[in-house]
Amino acid sequence: MSSLPSAEELRRRARDAAERCGVDWIRGGGDRAVRSPINGEVLTDVRWQSGLDGDAAVARAGDAFREWRTVPAPERGALVRRFGELLREHKQDLATLVSLEVGKIRSEALGEVQEMIDICEFAVGLSRQLYGRTISSERPGHRLMETWHPLGVVGVISAFNFPVAVWSWNTAIALVCGDPVVWKPSELAPLSALASAALLDRAIAETGAPEHLSQVLIGGPDVGEALVTSPGIALLSATGSTRMGRAVGPRVAERFGRSLLELGGNNAAIVTPSADLDLTTRGIVFAAAGTAGQRCTTLRRAIVHESVVSALVERIADAYAKLPIGSPLDEGTLVGPLISSSAYESMQDALLAAREQGGEIIAGGGRRLAEEAPGAFYVEPALVRMSEQSPIVRQETFAPILYVLPYRTLDEAIALNNDVPQGLSSSVFTGSLTEAERFLGPDGSDCGIANVNIGTSGAEIGGAFGGEKETGGGRESGSDAWRAYMRRATNTINFSGSLPLAQGVEFDI
């Protein structure tokens, strides 16, 4: 693996990519440093905004909403179509910023921008399919139906691990549904956010859409607080930890707002005796080590039948030993850095706890490139064999740690899969149709995502994304997730010339 790029090289790449996207003031003048996890050095600085800025942005978005909600949905789709075209033109630039700010390897960063493009395509089609229902009325000469209308201003709070894709899931759908968006991105990825917002601003200007349909607020917790508490935010979509969700959910509910929460995941894959172990190994290694274990859908538990557990552990350990670890900008790198020192410390604390709770570290866990970049935290993905689902296994650690647990019966395996507070993603590797259908059935996985013969990560935008239990219950992206961004009205039209009442009620005057 080649050495890490210099700080000056990273700064140059950040400046050039951002300016090509339309961010022309990246060179300095701000009050907050932006660091790259690639080498721990400063990329640039940005100016943080305050909670008062958040209040003003919500007010501007409210003005835009009153105009945008009356624009026909297909015309709203034209804005999103143009945004998708600009994302295609600047895919490389935006992916560069994602890699620089959060450490994603090149292919994963490009994949994240592709998700943005894909959701724009989905939303454009959706703009002609915001269907309601016609319902049979019990009264003659009456029509009963449902209509869907724009909801209001959508607030988005996003996390570092998908610094732009999750915003685009919300924004593309919200815009075609008639809603403006106010976005607080992760403090760790402001440049990616500013570049994405600049491209959307350009699309807004080119299509003649109202100003302030899209606004980005770079700042700290006080900005998030402004979105959480503002009565002008009709829907708050927040991605983060379960702890964050516990704080946000009640605050939004207190003011009778809507919340869409995407919180923690402690995802498992069950491996049955009939599984193809070559396919299983590939699926597990990507799901567990991809994005350096920093996806909400990262595989954290492998629940493996006792007849194949030793063989599979050996295969995974061999694959881990060959994983190229280093600069995410280098071709061939598969594991980039953790986002910060605190992430590294959490990983080491979890490994210590696993040992204390009877675990055996089979592979990984060590640090790489510490002498070359003391401020960067590259780690070897860890493989830990456990005899039971101990407290540390039931806890999500946002780092590449894969716990392997044995099982004897499928009932036992499903119980282990479900015996955690989180309920985001899950999978089963099997050659048995019976086992697959049982896993997908009502007494199978209790997660929002349940896969067969693929890992827990890598969701497509066509399906609704989200989970159950402490994952928050929200659904974003595809399928009918658009309904969260609209309000439903039930309509009764009387064309009979008389006034029969429902349920046979008589009220003659």
JSON list of N, CA and C in Angstrom, two decimals, residues 136-143 492-502:
[
{"chain": "A", "resi": 136, "resn": "SER", "atom": "N", "xyz": [-65.59, 2.78, -2.30]},
{"chain": "A", "resi": 136, "resn": "SER", "atom": "CA", "xyz": [-67.03, 2.61, -2.45]},
{"chain": "A", "resi": 136, "resn": "SER", "atom": "C", "xyz": [-67.76, 3.22, -1.27]},
{"chain": "A", "resi": 137, "resn": "SER", "atom": "N", "xyz": [-68.70, 4.10, -1.56]},
{"chain": "A", "resi": 137, "resn": "SER", "atom": "CA", "xyz": [-69.50, 4.72, -0.51]},
{"chain": "A", "resi": 137, "resn": "SER", "atom": "C", "xyz": [-70.75, 3.89, -0.25]},
{"chain": "A", "resi": 138, "resn": "GLU", "atom": "N", "xyz": [-71.18, 3.87, 1.00]},
{"chain": "A", "resi": 138, "resn": "GLU", "atom": "CA", "xyz": [-72.42, 3.16, 1.34]},
{"chain": "A", "resi": 138, "resn": "GLU", "atom": "C", "xyz": [-73.66, 3.96, 0.98]},
{"chain": "A", "resi": 139, "resn": "ARG", "atom": "N", "xyz": [-73.48, 5.25, 0.63]},
{"chain": "A", "resi": 139, "resn": "ARG", "atom": "CA", "xyz": [-74.61, 6.10, 0.32]},
{"chain": "A", "resi": 139, "resn": "ARG", "atom": "C", "xyz": [-74.75, 6.27, -1.19]},
{"chain": "A", "resi": 140, "resn": "PRO", "atom": "N", "xyz": [-75.94, 6.10, -1.73]},
{"chain": "A", "resi": 140, "resn": "PRO", "atom": "CA", "xyz": [-76.13, 6.29, -3.19]},
{"chain": "A", "resi": 140, "resn": "PRO", "atom": "C", "xyz": [-75.86, 7.74, -3.58]},
{"chain": "A", "resi": 141, "resn": "GLY", "atom": "N", "xyz": [-75.28, 7.91, -4.76]},
{"chain": "A", "resi": 141, "resn": "GLY", "atom": "CA", "xyz": [-75.02, 9.24, -5.25]},
{"chain": "A", "resi": 141, "resn": "GLY", "atom": "C", "xyz": [-73.88, 9.94, -4.53]},
{"chain": "A", "resi": 142, "resn": "HIS", "atom": "N", "xyz": [-73.00, 9.17, -3.92]},
{"chain": "A", "resi": 142, "resn": "HIS", "atom": "CA", "xyz": [-71.85, 9.73, -3.21]},
{"chain": "A", "resi": 142, "resn": "HIS", "atom": "C", "xyz": [-70.56, 9.07, -3.72]},
{"chain": "A", "resi": 143, "resn": "ARG", "atom": "N", "xyz": [-69.50, 9.85, -3.71]},
{"chain": "A", "resi": 143, "resn": "ARG", "atom": "CA", "xyz": [-68.17, 9.29, -4.01]},
{"chain": "A", "resi": 143, "resn": "ARG", "atom": "C", "xyz": [-67.27, 9.56, -2.80]},
{"chain": "A", "resi": 492, "resn": "THR", "atom": "N", "xyz": [-65.56, 13.28, 0.72]},
{"chain": "A", "resi": 492, "resn": "THR", "atom": "CA", "xyz": [-66.86, 12.73, 0.33]},
{"chain": "A", "resi": 492, "resn": "THR", "atom": "C", "xyz": [-67.56, 13.74, -0.54]},
{"chain": "A", "resi": 493, "resn": "ILE", "atom": "N", "xyz": [-67.97, 13.32, -1.74]},
{"chain": "A", "resi": 493, "resn": "ILE", "atom": "CA", "xyz": [-68.65, 14.19, -2.69]},
{"chain": "A", "resi": 493, "resn": "ILE", "atom": "C", "xyz": [-70.07, 13.68, -2.87]},
{"chain": "A", "resi": 494, "resn": "ASN", "atom": "N", "xyz": [-71.03, 14.53, -2.56]},
{"chain": "A", "resi": 494, "resn": "ASN", "atom": "CA", "xyz": [-72.45, 14.18, -2.69]},
{"chain": "A", "resi": 494, "resn": "ASN", "atom": "C", "xyz": [-72.98, 14.78, -3.97]},
{"chain": "A", "resi": 495, "resn": "PHE", "atom": "N", "xyz": [-73.36, 13.95, -4.94]},
{"chain": "A", "resi": 495, "resn": "PHE", "atom": "CA", "xyz": [-73.96, 14.43, -6.18]},
{"chain": "A", "resi": 495, "resn": "PHE", "atom": "C", "xyz": [-75.38, 13.88, -6.36]},
{"chain": "A", "resi": 496, "resn": "SER", "atom": "N", "xyz": [-75.98, 13.45, -5.23]},
{"chain": "A", "resi": 496, "resn": "SER", "atom": "CA", "xyz": [-77.28, 12.77, -5.31]},
{"chain": "A", "resi": 496, "resn": "SER", "atom": "C", "xyz": [-78.46, 13.72, -5.33]},
{"chain": "A", "resi": 497, "resn": "GLY", "atom": "N", "xyz": [-78.28, 14.95, -4.81]},
{"chain": "A", "resi": 497, "resn": "GLY", "atom": "CA", "xyz": [-79.40, 15.86, -4.69]},
{"chain": "A", "resi": 497, "resn": "GLY", "atom": "C", "xyz": [-80.19, 15.68, -3.41]},
{"chain": "A", "resi": 498, "resn": "SER", "atom": "N", "xyz": [-79.88, 14.64, -2.65]},
{"chain": "A", "resi": 498, "resn": "SER", "atom": "CA", "xyz": [-80.50, 14.43, -1.34]},
{"chain": "A", "resi": 498, "resn": "SER", "atom": "C", "xyz": [-79.40, 14.35, -0.30]},
{"chain": "A", "resi": 499, "resn": "LEU", "atom": "N", "xyz": [-79.78, 14.06, 0.96]},
{"chain": "A", "resi": 499, "resn": "LEU", "atom": "CA", "xyz": [-78.77, 14.07, 2.01]},
{"chain": "A", "resi": 499, "resn": "LEU", "atom": "C", "xyz": [-78.91, 12.84, 2.91]},
{"chain": "A", "resi": 500, "resn": "PRO", "atom": "N", "xyz": [-78.65, 11.65, 2.37]},
{"chain": "A", "resi": 500, "resn": "PRO", "atom": "CA", "xyz": [-78.65, 10.46, 3.24]},
{"chain": "A", "resi": 500, "resn": "PRO", "atom": "C", "xyz": [-77.42, 10.51, 4.15]},
{"chain": "A", "resi": 501, "resn": "LEU", "atom": "N", "xyz": [-77.60, 10.07, 5.39]},
{"chain": "A", "resi": 501, "resn": "LEU", "atom": "CA", "xyz": [-76.50, 10.05, 6.35]},
{"chain": "A", "resi": 501, "resn": "LEU", "atom": "C", "xyz": [-75.89, 8.66, 6.42]},
{"chain": "A", "resi": 502, "resn": "ALA", "atom": "N", "xyz": [-74.63, 8.60, 6.83]},
{"chain": "A", "resi": 502, "resn": "ALA", "atom": "CA", "xyz": [-73.95, 7.31, 6.95]},
{"chain": "A", "resi": 502, "resn": "ALA", "atom": "C", "xyz": [-74.50, 6.53, 8.13]}
]
